[in-house]
Coordinates of C-alpha atoms and ligand atoms in Angstrom, one line a residue:
M1277 CA 125.0 -135.8 118.0
K1278 CA 123.0 -132.6 118.0
T1279 CA 119.3 -133.2 117.4
N1280 CA 116.0 -131.5 118.1
Y1281 CA 112.6 -132.9 117.2
H1282 CA 110.4 -130.3 118.8
S1283 CA 110.3 -126.7 117.4
H1284 CA 107.7 -124.2 116.3
I1285 CA 107.3 -121.4 113.8
A1286 CA 105.1 -118.3 113.6
L1287 CA 102.1 -120.2 112.1
C1288 CA 100.9 -121.2 115.6
K1289 CA 100.7 -117.5 116.6
H1290 CA 102.8 -117.9 119.7
A1291 CA 106.2 -118.4 118.1
E1292 CA 108.4 -116.4 115.7
G1293 CA 110.0 -116.9 112.3
T1294 CA 109.5 -118.8 109.1
I1295 CA 110.5 -122.4 108.4
E1296 CA 113.6 -121.3 106.4
E1297 CA 114.7 -118.9 109.1
H1298 CA 114.6 -121.6 111.8
I1299 CA 116.4 -124.1 109.5
L1300 CA 119.2 -121.5 108.8
K1301 CA 119.6 -121.0 112.5
A1302 CA 119.8 -124.8 113.1
I1303 CA 122.5 -125.1 110.4
E1304 CA 124.5 -122.3 112.0
L1305 CA 124.3 -124.1 115.3
N1306 CA 125.5 -127.4 113.8
Y1307 CA 122.3 -129.5 114.3
E1308 CA 122.5 -132.8 112.4
I1309 CA 118.8 -133.7 112.7
F1310 CA 116.2 -130.9 113.0
G1311 CA 112.5 -131.5 113.2
I1312 CA 109.9 -128.7 112.9
S1313 CA 106.8 -129.8 114.7
D1314 CA 104.4 -126.9 114.8
H1315 CA 101.0 -127.2 116.4
A1316 CA 98.7 -129.0 114.0
P1317 CA 95.4 -127.4 112.9
L1318 CA 92.4 -128.5 114.9
I1319 CA 88.8 -129.4 114.0
T1320 CA 85.9 -129.5 116.3
I1321 CA 84.0 -132.7 116.8
D1322 CA 81.3 -133.0 119.5
N1323 CA 82.4 -129.6 120.9
I1324 CA 86.0 -130.8 121.5
P1325 CA 88.4 -129.0 121.9
K1326 CA 87.9 -125.6 123.4
E1327 CA 87.6 -122.7 121.0
A1328 CA 90.5 -121.0 122.8
T1329 CA 92.9 -123.7 121.7
Y1330 CA 92.4 -122.5 118.1
L1331 CA 94.1 -119.2 119.0
H1332 CA 97.4 -121.1 119.3
R1333 CA 97.2 -123.3 116.2
M1334 CA 97.8 -123.0 112.4
K1335 CA 94.6 -122.9 110.3
T1336 CA 93.5 -125.9 108.3
T1337 CA 94.2 -124.1 105.1
E1338 CA 97.8 -123.4 106.2
L1339 CA 98.7 -127.1 106.5
T1340 CA 99.5 -127.9 102.9
P1341 CA 101.7 -124.8 102.4
Y1342 CA 103.5 -125.7 105.6
I1343 CA 104.3 -129.2 104.3
E1344 CA 105.3 -127.9 100.9
E1345 CA 107.6 -125.3 102.3
L1346 CA 109.2 -127.9 104.6
N1347 CA 109.7 -130.2 101.6
R1348 CA 111.3 -127.4 99.6
C1349 CA 113.8 -126.6 102.4
K1350 CA 114.4 -130.3 103.1
E1351 CA 115.7 -130.6 99.5
K1352 CA 117.5 -127.2 99.4
Y1353 CA 119.5 -127.8 102.5
K1354 CA 119.9 -131.6 102.3
K1355 CA 123.7 -131.3 102.2
D1356 CA 123.8 -129.3 105.4
I1357 CA 121.2 -130.8 107.7
K1358 CA 118.5 -133.6 107.9
I1359 CA 115.1 -131.9 108.1
L1360 CA 112.1 -133.7 109.4
I1361 CA 108.5 -132.6 108.9
G1362 CA 106.5 -132.9 112.1
L1363 CA 103.3 -131.8 113.7
E1364 CA 102.5 -131.6 117.4
T1365 CA 98.9 -132.6 118.1
E1366 CA 96.5 -133.3 120.9
Y1367 CA 94.7 -136.6 121.1
F1368 CA 90.9 -137.1 121.4
K1369 CA 89.3 -140.5 120.7
T1370 CA 86.6 -138.6 118.8
H1371 CA 89.2 -137.3 116.3
D1372 CA 91.1 -140.6 115.8
T1373 CA 90.7 -140.7 112.0
Y1374 CA 91.7 -137.0 111.8
F1375 CA 95.0 -137.5 113.7
K1376 CA 95.7 -140.7 111.7
R1377 CA 95.4 -138.8 108.4
L1378 CA 97.6 -136.0 109.7
G1379 CA 100.3 -138.6 110.5
Q1380 CA 100.2 -139.9 107.0
K1381 CA 101.0 -136.4 105.6
V1382 CA 104.2 -135.8 107.6
D1383 CA 107.4 -137.6 108.9
Y1384 CA 106.2 -137.8 112.5
L1385 CA 103.6 -136.7 115.0
V1386 CA 104.3 -135.5 118.6
L1387 CA 101.7 -136.3 121.2
G1388 CA 101.2 -132.9 123.0
N1389 CA 98.3 -133.8 125.2
H1390 CA 97.8 -130.1 126.0
D1391 CA 94.0 -130.8 126.0
Y1392 CA 91.9 -133.8 126.8
S1393 CA 88.2 -134.5 127.1
L1394 CA 86.3 -135.6 130.2
H1395 CA 82.6 -136.4 130.3
G1396 CA 82.3 -135.0 126.8
K1397 CA 83.9 -131.6 127.8
P1398 CA 87.3 -130.2 126.8
Y1399 CA 89.9 -129.4 129.5
S1400 CA 93.4 -127.9 129.5
S1401 CA 96.3 -129.9 130.8
F1402 CA 97.7 -126.6 132.2
Q1403 CA 94.8 -126.3 134.5
V1404 CA 94.3 -129.8 136.1
E1405 CA 92.4 -129.1 139.3
D1406 CA 91.4 -132.4 140.8
D1407 CA 92.1 -136.1 140.8
E1408 CA 89.6 -137.0 138.2
Q1409 CA 91.0 -134.6 135.7
A1410 CA 94.6 -135.7 136.4
I1411 CA 93.7 -139.3 136.0
R1412 CA 92.0 -138.5 132.7
Y1413 CA 95.1 -136.7 131.5
G1414 CA 97.0 -139.9 132.1
E1415 CA 94.4 -142.1 130.4
N1416 CA 94.3 -139.8 127.4
A1417 CA 98.1 -140.0 127.1
V1418 CA 97.8 -143.8 127.0
D1419 CA 94.9 -143.6 124.5
G1420 CA 97.2 -141.6 122.2
M1421 CA 100.4 -143.7 122.7
K1422 CA 98.4 -146.8 122.0
T1423 CA 97.4 -145.7 118.5
G1424 CA 101.0 -146.0 117.2
Y1425 CA 100.7 -142.6 115.5
Y1426 CA 103.1 -140.8 117.7
S1427 CA 106.9 -140.8 117.7
F1428 CA 107.2 -139.4 121.2
M1429 CA 105.1 -137.8 123.9
S1430 CA 106.1 -134.2 124.7
H1431 CA 106.3 -132.9 128.3
P1432 CA 104.4 -135.9 129.9
D1433 CA 104.6 -134.1 133.3
L1434 CA 102.7 -131.1 132.0
F1435 CA 99.6 -132.0 134.2
L1436 CA 101.8 -131.0 137.2
Y1437 CA 101.7 -127.4 136.0
R1438 CA 98.8 -126.9 138.5
F1439 CA 98.3 -130.3 140.1
A1440 CA 100.1 -131.1 143.3
W1441 CA 102.5 -134.1 143.6
G1442 CA 101.0 -136.9 145.7
K1443 CA 99.6 -140.5 145.4
V1444 CA 97.5 -139.7 142.4
A1445 CA 100.3 -138.0 140.5
E1446 CA 102.6 -140.9 141.4
K1447 CA 100.0 -143.3 139.9
I1448 CA 99.8 -141.3 136.7
A1449 CA 103.6 -141.3 136.4
H1450 CA 103.5 -145.1 136.6
T1451 CA 100.6 -145.3 134.0
I1452 CA 102.5 -143.1 131.5
S1453 CA 105.8 -144.9 132.0
E1454 CA 104.2 -148.3 131.5
A1455 CA 102.5 -147.2 128.3
S1456 CA 105.7 -145.7 127.0
V1457 CA 107.5 -149.0 127.3
K1458 CA 104.5 -151.1 126.1
Y1459 CA 103.8 -149.0 123.0
N1460 CA 107.5 -148.0 122.5
V1461 CA 106.7 -144.2 122.7
P1462 CA 109.7 -142.3 124.1
L1463 CA 109.0 -139.5 126.7
E1464 CA 110.2 -136.0 126.1
F1465 CA 112.3 -134.1 128.7
N1466 CA 111.3 -130.6 127.8
A1467 CA 113.4 -127.4 127.9
N1468 CA 110.4 -125.1 127.9
G1469 CA 109.6 -126.1 131.5
V1470 CA 113.1 -125.1 132.5
R1471 CA 112.6 -121.9 130.6
R1472 CA 109.5 -121.1 132.7
G1473 CA 111.8 -120.9 135.7
T1474 CA 111.7 -122.2 139.2
I1475 CA 109.2 -121.7 142.0
E1476 CA 109.6 -121.9 145.8
T1477 CA 107.7 -124.7 147.6
K1478 CA 107.8 -126.1 151.1
Q1479 CA 110.1 -128.9 149.7
G1480 CA 112.4 -126.3 148.2
T1481 CA 113.1 -124.6 144.9
R1482 CA 112.0 -126.5 141.8
F1483 CA 110.9 -126.3 138.2
I1484 CA 107.2 -126.6 137.4
Y1485 CA 108.3 -129.2 134.9
P1486 CA 110.4 -131.3 134.4
R1487 CA 109.5 -132.7 137.9
K1488 CA 112.1 -134.8 139.6
E1489 CA 109.5 -137.0 141.4
F1490 CA 107.9 -137.8 138.0
W1491 CA 111.2 -138.7 136.3
D1492 CA 112.4 -140.8 139.2
I1493 CA 109.5 -143.1 138.4
V1494 CA 110.1 -143.0 134.7
K1495 CA 113.7 -144.0 135.5
T1496 CA 112.6 -147.2 137.2
Y1497 CA 110.9 -148.3 133.9
N1498 CA 114.0 -147.4 131.9
C1499 CA 111.8 -145.6 129.4
K1500 CA 113.5 -144.0 126.4
V1501 CA 113.8 -140.3 127.0
I1502 CA 114.4 -137.7 124.3
V1503 CA 115.5 -134.2 125.3
N1504 CA 114.1 -131.4 123.1
S1505 CA 114.3 -127.7 123.1
D1506 CA 110.6 -127.0 122.2
A1507 CA 111.9 -123.8 120.7
H1508 CA 109.3 -121.1 119.9
Y1509 CA 112.0 -118.4 119.4
F1510 CA 115.3 -118.4 117.5
T1511 CA 117.4 -118.0 120.7
E1512 CA 115.8 -121.1 122.2
H1513 CA 117.7 -123.4 119.8
D1514 CA 120.8 -122.9 121.9
D1515 CA 119.9 -121.1 125.1
E1516 CA 120.9 -121.7 128.7
A1517 CA 117.7 -123.7 129.4
Y1518 CA 118.5 -126.0 126.5
H1519 CA 121.9 -126.8 127.9
L1520 CA 120.6 -127.1 131.5
T1521 CA 117.9 -129.5 130.4
H1522 CA 120.4 -131.8 128.7
K1523 CA 122.5 -131.7 131.8
L1524 CA 119.6 -132.4 134.1
A1525 CA 118.4 -135.4 132.1
K1526 CA 121.9 -137.0 132.6
E1527 CA 122.1 -136.0 136.3
W1528 CA 118.7 -137.6 137.0
G1529 CA 120.0 -140.8 135.4
L1530 CA 117.5 -141.0 132.5
N1531 CA 117.9 -143.3 129.5
V1532 CA 118.5 -140.5 127.0
I1533 CA 118.3 -141.3 123.3
E1534 CA 119.5 -138.7 120.8
V1535 CA 117.9 -140.1 117.6
L1536 CA 114.3 -141.3 117.2
Ligands
ZN569 ZN1 103.6 -123.9 121.4
ZN570 ZN1 103.7 -128.5 123.9

């Protein structure tokens, strides 16, 4: 069954296309279930998150039109495809009520965890520099999963973008896997990491994410794993990375589910 629960549109300012254009593409490619989960608007509470994060999110005033347009397309194309209305959000304890309300407006929320807070300050998961930050990334993921607001966690190995694999990373992989099982939040195996290409390391050639070492631990917990395109451009609904990601998830022996 062809499904994708993670895709973006131009509203977030780092993707292309309208809702309807992406849906037409998905129909052409024979998707049966297609979720659009653009980055949710952010609000600042206690100086969290970073202002820079706003550059990559829709505005608060754009949320209602986004949902209305998705509802219109859902109805218009209901014979061709099942459309789901999603939002990818961060999680901050300070914003709990805000994320809860967002979840009530749409079909599902995705836990992006691109940003987290530590000692009252905002940090980016793409720039995890030390053990304390990495551990906090993991704890924040658990805080989010625990709420029950999220249908899956996207790219749970994102903290490895900068952070080296080792004892601490290993521990975080256990923490996230345990929470995934305990709170029944599937983990996403994300094609955008594959799209970013490979790097050379002392241990050989590898992707920045998905990271084999991380997923070998996930496997021991038999966590539910959902493979998504995380498409920001039309071609990414069916590109080489998309197919390779599906293939890798099987090769690495993960418990892949196709439907949420
Ligand atoms: Zn994005
Ligand atoms: Zn993301």
